[in-house]
Amino acid sequence: KKDEKDIDEYLTAESLMKDLKLYNEIYNKYKGVKTQEFEIELSKMKYLLILPYAFEPKSDTPRYRTDYENLTIEEVNHLYENRNKHQIVIFEEKTKNNAIIIEKLLKMESKVEKPFKMNNERIILFDDELNGIFLIYIYISLICIFLNASIFSESYQTGEDEHFRTSMYGKKYLGKIKILVGILKGMFLFITNIFVYLVIVLNGYGISILNKPIQIALSPILPYPLNVREILIIILLAGICNLFYLLSFVFFISSTSKSVLFSLTAPVFCLMLNFLTSNWLKVKNNLLEVVLKLIPNVGNALYKDLFMDYKFFTIGEKVIWSPYFIIISSIILGVIFLFLSGKSYKKHQ
């Protein structure tokens, strides 16, 4: 007979009722006054984070409710149906009632394993740790810009470039070597920083976090049929491709200008523009949104696209999930700007 801890536990109405009973005991103990001690005792609950989605969404009540003392047994018994109703309300709001995208999201949701497999563990929040990866993207991108902005323009400005071109191999290989070294430095910085960060994070959470469905590790409302490992791979792949594109863009700007200041400020301006449009400016035109997404960025938009806006792009009849769009477009545009960098550099010969 297996040990009880080894037996898979699924999030069912019965297991949720145990949590609700515990909540009511805590609620009655403090007579409904939600003090700091009250909040501390709530940490004993394993499934607290999914309770808001057990409520049946109604137009005359807040969408995200925490008055769990009013949660009924009938609503708990229909946890997954009510969760799905919440999803539809959110999808309609985020996609502006785009039927094609909503259908795509619901198709992904249909592949999510239900009831959720808990393995006798509580629902946790791992999203702050994922957000940390995007913060690493930001500073690595800025470091790469500062390291490579002057890679060609400074040599043009000082005349050093003309001197190296007179050497036996300088004319043929100088540009290629500079670009290769710049890419290798950027990738080394990215990989080492991400590796160290993930080692620290996983040391705290344990390797087992990688096998958890994102519905119990990030947010119960997410519609993607993925675990933490799979979403991490997608995020890291998008980050590497995006960094490659950013570096290629920096090389191109540097190869076309003798001004180090312009070579430095142009990529930074693009990053700021992308950050502003992703976080504060509402873009209603789909084509404009696609164009803005093609501007070099630091991956900050991907977090919002994945976990807040459930972003898809419609190009004609094609519907493309935001991470795939970023990966594909970054590779294509990165190669194009590398080619243009080489062309521009040769014009100075």
XYZ file of C-alpha atoms in Angstrom:
349
model
C 0.000 0.000 0.000
C 1.351 3.425 -0.991
C 2.043 6.046 1.630
C -0.727 8.637 1.807
C 1.705 11.384 0.748
C 2.446 9.517 -2.463
C -1.196 9.236 -3.476
C -2.211 11.804 -6.080
C -4.776 14.212 -4.753
C -7.074 15.968 -7.182
C -8.818 19.255 -6.565
C -12.441 18.137 -6.303
C -15.559 19.604 -4.724
C -14.960 17.399 -1.682
C -11.406 18.648 -1.111
C -12.520 22.243 -1.653
C -15.307 21.820 0.913
C -12.676 20.931 3.531
C -10.919 24.215 2.817
C -14.201 26.126 2.916
C -15.044 24.551 6.269
C -11.645 25.636 7.599
C -12.251 29.156 6.282
C -15.612 29.376 8.045
C -14.017 28.235 11.303
C -11.360 30.952 11.009
C -13.988 33.500 9.959
C -16.186 32.711 12.964
C -13.197 32.695 15.298
C -12.418 36.307 14.404
C -16.115 37.230 14.053
C -15.607 38.302 10.467
C -12.946 40.908 11.306
C -10.127 40.368 8.810
C -7.141 41.245 10.991
C -3.497 40.399 10.324
C -3.867 37.285 12.478
C -6.897 36.320 10.407
C -4.819 36.562 7.204
C -2.001 34.522 8.771
C -4.401 31.716 9.669
C -5.694 31.680 6.099
C -2.242 30.428 5.039
C -3.335 27.036 6.429
C -5.770 26.737 3.531
C -4.489 24.786 0.553
C -6.899 25.997 -2.107
C -7.634 29.581 -1.078
C -6.503 31.011 -4.435
C -9.128 29.141 -6.432
C -12.095 29.992 -4.193
C -12.895 33.288 -6.001
C -13.570 31.289 -9.168
C -15.979 28.943 -7.403
C -18.510 31.780 -7.168
C -20.921 31.903 -10.059
C -20.171 35.194 -11.859
C -23.105 37.599 -11.815
C -23.470 41.082 -13.258
C -24.573 42.565 -9.916
C -21.570 41.272 -7.912
C -17.801 41.968 -8.126
C -16.019 39.686 -10.589
C -13.334 38.730 -8.067
C -14.999 37.945 -4.738
C -13.333 37.123 -1.433
C -16.446 36.899 0.749
C -16.032 33.129 0.989
C -18.435 32.925 3.915
C -21.170 33.454 1.293
C -19.932 30.675 -0.970
C -22.597 27.992 -1.312
C -22.224 24.227 -1.474
C -23.872 24.246 -4.890
C -21.268 26.683 -6.221
C -18.441 24.549 -4.822
C -19.930 21.480 -6.511
C -19.804 23.361 -9.807
C -16.266 24.690 -9.318
C -14.958 23.940 -12.800
C -18.134 25.072 -14.563
C -18.069 28.385 -12.675
C -14.341 28.780 -13.316
C -15.067 28.377 -17.015
C -17.772 31.074 -16.797
C -15.239 33.419 -15.209
C -12.820 32.648 -18.041
C -15.378 33.510 -20.705
C -16.146 36.844 -19.010
C -12.410 37.655 -18.827
C -11.716 36.496 -22.398
C -14.545 38.619 -23.765
C -13.166 41.659 -21.960
C -9.518 41.115 -22.879
C -10.110 40.205 -26.533
C -12.842 42.812 -27.064
C -15.306 40.003 -27.872
C -13.143 38.621 -30.679
C -14.951 35.320 -31.359
C -11.986 33.759 -33.210
C -9.547 34.367 -30.354
C -12.072 33.317 -27.695
C -12.616 30.064 -29.588
C -8.840 29.515 -29.680
C -8.534 30.156 -25.932
C -11.408 27.803 -25.117
C -9.839 25.146 -27.334
C -6.621 25.439 -25.300
C -8.646 25.343 -22.073
C -10.368 22.110 -23.168
C -6.944 20.407 -23.080
C -6.272 21.391 -19.454
C -6.447 18.318 -17.220
C -9.362 18.522 -14.782
C -9.763 18.031 -11.916
C -6.404 19.656 -11.156
C -3.742 17.248 -9.979
C -2.521 18.531 -6.596
C -0.274 15.740 -5.227
C -1.328 16.706 -1.691
C 0.176 20.170 -2.131
C -1.313 23.639 -1.876
C -1.910 26.121 -4.663
C 1.027 28.537 -4.701
C 1.946 31.653 -6.632
C 5.077 31.356 -8.780
C 4.296 34.370 -10.979
C 6.582 36.785 -9.088
C 9.477 34.456 -9.819
C 8.569 34.387 -13.512
C 8.304 38.161 -13.474
C 11.870 38.192 -12.169
C 12.995 36.644 -15.449
C 11.516 39.587 -17.335
C 13.384 42.002 -15.060
C 16.578 40.151 -15.985
C 15.635 40.639 -19.652
C 15.494 44.382 -19.081
C 18.907 44.866 -17.530
C 20.633 42.334 -19.817
C 19.179 44.141 -22.843
C 20.399 47.504 -21.576
C 23.865 46.094 -20.852
C 23.997 44.616 -24.380
C 23.068 47.978 -25.886
C 25.797 49.787 -23.933
C 28.384 47.127 -24.830
C 27.593 47.043 -28.546
C 26.242 50.482 -29.498
C 29.736 51.732 -30.370
C 30.887 48.516 -32.021
C 31.134 50.171 -35.474
C 30.333 53.848 -34.954
C 33.223 54.496 -32.568
C 35.693 52.986 -35.048
C 34.237 55.180 -37.806
C 34.543 58.229 -35.560
C 38.170 57.652 -34.513
C 39.420 56.365 -37.865
C 40.488 53.128 -36.224
C 38.323 51.192 -38.666
C 40.304 52.397 -41.691
C 43.541 51.286 -40.049
C 42.297 47.745 -39.370
C 40.955 47.374 -42.899
C 44.464 47.725 -44.299
C 45.573 44.525 -42.516
C 45.621 41.185 -44.329
C 42.347 39.833 -42.906
C 40.803 42.964 -41.423
C 38.895 43.970 -44.538
C 37.342 40.531 -44.940
C 36.698 39.385 -41.376
C 36.656 42.463 -39.113
C 32.896 43.095 -39.326
C 31.980 39.434 -38.936
C 34.218 39.001 -35.881
C 32.806 42.105 -34.187
C 29.251 40.878 -34.720
C 30.046 37.329 -33.585
C 31.769 38.536 -30.408
C 28.853 40.869 -29.667
C 26.311 38.054 -30.015
C 28.377 35.642 -27.918
C 28.811 38.208 -25.132
C 25.069 38.915 -25.097
C 24.078 35.253 -25.045
C 26.657 34.469 -22.358
C 25.294 37.243 -20.143
C 21.719 36.098 -20.690
C 22.329 32.386 -20.102
C 24.546 32.812 -17.016
C 22.196 35.308 -15.332
C 19.097 33.213 -16.025
C 20.883 30.041 -14.898
C 21.972 31.569 -11.574
C 18.506 33.034 -11.006
C 16.720 29.735 -11.692
C 19.126 27.806 -9.453
C 18.305 30.184 -6.573
C 14.546 30.036 -7.235
C 14.384 26.259 -7.660
C 16.488 25.768 -4.551
C 13.707 27.479 -2.624
C 10.730 25.821 -4.326
C 12.247 22.465 -5.232
C 12.593 20.901 -8.678
C 9.078 19.471 -8.350
C 7.622 22.926 -9.068
C 8.587 22.399 -12.722
C 6.060 19.567 -13.067
C 3.128 21.496 -11.604
C 0.351 22.636 -13.959
C 0.409 26.407 -14.288
C -3.187 26.465 -12.987
C -1.919 25.567 -9.487
C 1.502 27.249 -9.702
C 0.613 30.569 -11.368
C -3.111 31.248 -11.616
C -6.166 28.952 -11.543
C -7.781 30.933 -14.365
C -5.067 30.370 -17.005
C -6.298 28.418 -20.064
C -2.965 27.007 -21.276
C -2.503 23.196 -20.990
C 1.097 23.571 -19.787
C 3.185 22.925 -16.708
C 5.793 25.294 -15.249
C 8.648 23.654 -17.166
C 6.891 24.098 -20.499
C 5.944 27.736 -19.881
C 9.536 28.414 -18.768
C 10.904 26.932 -22.004
C 8.579 29.135 -24.050
C 9.544 32.265 -22.077
C 13.287 31.558 -22.248
C 13.179 30.697 -25.963
C 11.288 33.931 -26.656
C 13.859 35.812 -24.570
C 16.862 34.378 -26.428
C 15.290 35.055 -29.835
C 14.294 38.559 -28.775
C 17.812 39.302 -27.528
C 19.251 38.072 -30.841
C 16.917 40.476 -32.669
C 17.832 43.363 -30.366
C 21.571 42.758 -30.854
C 21.144 42.614 -34.648
C 19.241 45.894 -34.537
C 22.006 47.502 -32.438
C 24.654 46.297 -34.908
C 22.680 47.756 -37.790
C 22.265 51.161 -36.133
C 25.952 51.229 -35.206
C 27.030 50.239 -38.736
C 25.045 53.108 -40.291
C 26.121 55.939 -37.981
C 29.360 57.632 -36.983
C 27.649 59.014 -33.893
C 28.088 56.832 -30.807
C 25.371 58.834 -29.039
C 22.815 58.079 -31.768
C 23.816 54.392 -31.835
C 23.173 54.271 -28.102
C 19.965 56.287 -27.871
C 18.107 54.790 -30.871
C 17.850 51.224 -29.451
C 17.042 52.580 -25.955
C 14.282 54.723 -27.473
C 12.821 51.619 -29.191
C 12.835 49.722 -25.890
C 11.100 52.601 -24.111
C 8.535 52.920 -26.910
C 7.733 49.207 -26.735
C 7.525 49.321 -22.932
C 5.134 52.286 -23.000
C 2.863 50.800 -25.670
C 2.805 47.429 -23.890
C 1.975 48.720 -20.433
C 0.172 52.039 -20.652
C -0.985 52.929 -24.140
C -4.105 51.168 -25.399
C -3.758 50.244 -29.078
C -7.086 49.399 -30.678
C -5.942 48.802 -34.256
C -4.800 45.187 -34.767
C -2.378 46.048 -37.593
C -0.766 48.835 -35.555
C -0.488 46.464 -32.609
C 1.338 43.929 -34.780
C 3.719 46.622 -36.083
C 4.480 47.837 -32.548
C 5.144 44.255 -31.484
C 7.845 44.111 -34.178
C 9.828 46.885 -32.485
C 12.847 45.505 -30.573
C 11.868 44.973 -26.952
C 13.129 43.370 -23.764
C 10.458 40.703 -23.477
C 8.473 42.716 -20.942
C 5.427 42.625 -23.212
C 5.371 38.815 -23.168
C 4.502 38.595 -19.459
C 1.474 40.832 -19.983
C 0.498 38.980 -23.167
C 0.653 35.575 -21.472
C -0.786 36.158 -18.024
C -2.919 39.279 -18.268
C -4.180 39.869 -21.809
C -4.207 36.294 -23.252
C -2.857 37.815 -26.445
C -3.278 36.354 -29.923
C -2.635 38.104 -33.225
C -4.935 37.721 -36.194
C -3.161 38.035 -39.531
C -5.729 37.393 -42.217
C -7.367 34.122 -41.223
C -4.375 33.015 -39.165
C -4.467 33.251 -35.378
C -0.995 33.272 -33.799
C -0.311 33.001 -30.068
C 1.843 35.903 -28.857
C 4.915 33.826 -27.740
C 5.058 32.088 -31.128
C 4.662 35.420 -32.921
C 7.542 36.927 -30.894
C 9.831 33.920 -31.469
C 9.216 33.690 -35.223
C 9.339 37.449 -35.880
C 12.496 37.872 -33.749
C 14.373 35.194 -35.700
C 13.314 36.575 -39.095
C 13.992 40.224 -38.236
C 17.236 39.327 -36.460
C 18.584 37.630 -39.573
C 17.436 40.560 -41.756
C 19.176 43.150 -39.575
C 22.356 41.036 -39.433
C 22.388 40.976 -43.233
C 21.740 44.733 -43.395
C 24.524 45.347 -40.860
C 26.989 43.532 -43.110
C 25.781 45.459 -46.158
C 26.027 48.788 -44.346
C 29.502 47.999 -43.034
C 30.773 47.183 -46.513
C 29.645 50.592 -47.789
C 32.237 52.177 -45.526
C 35.068 50.217 -47.214
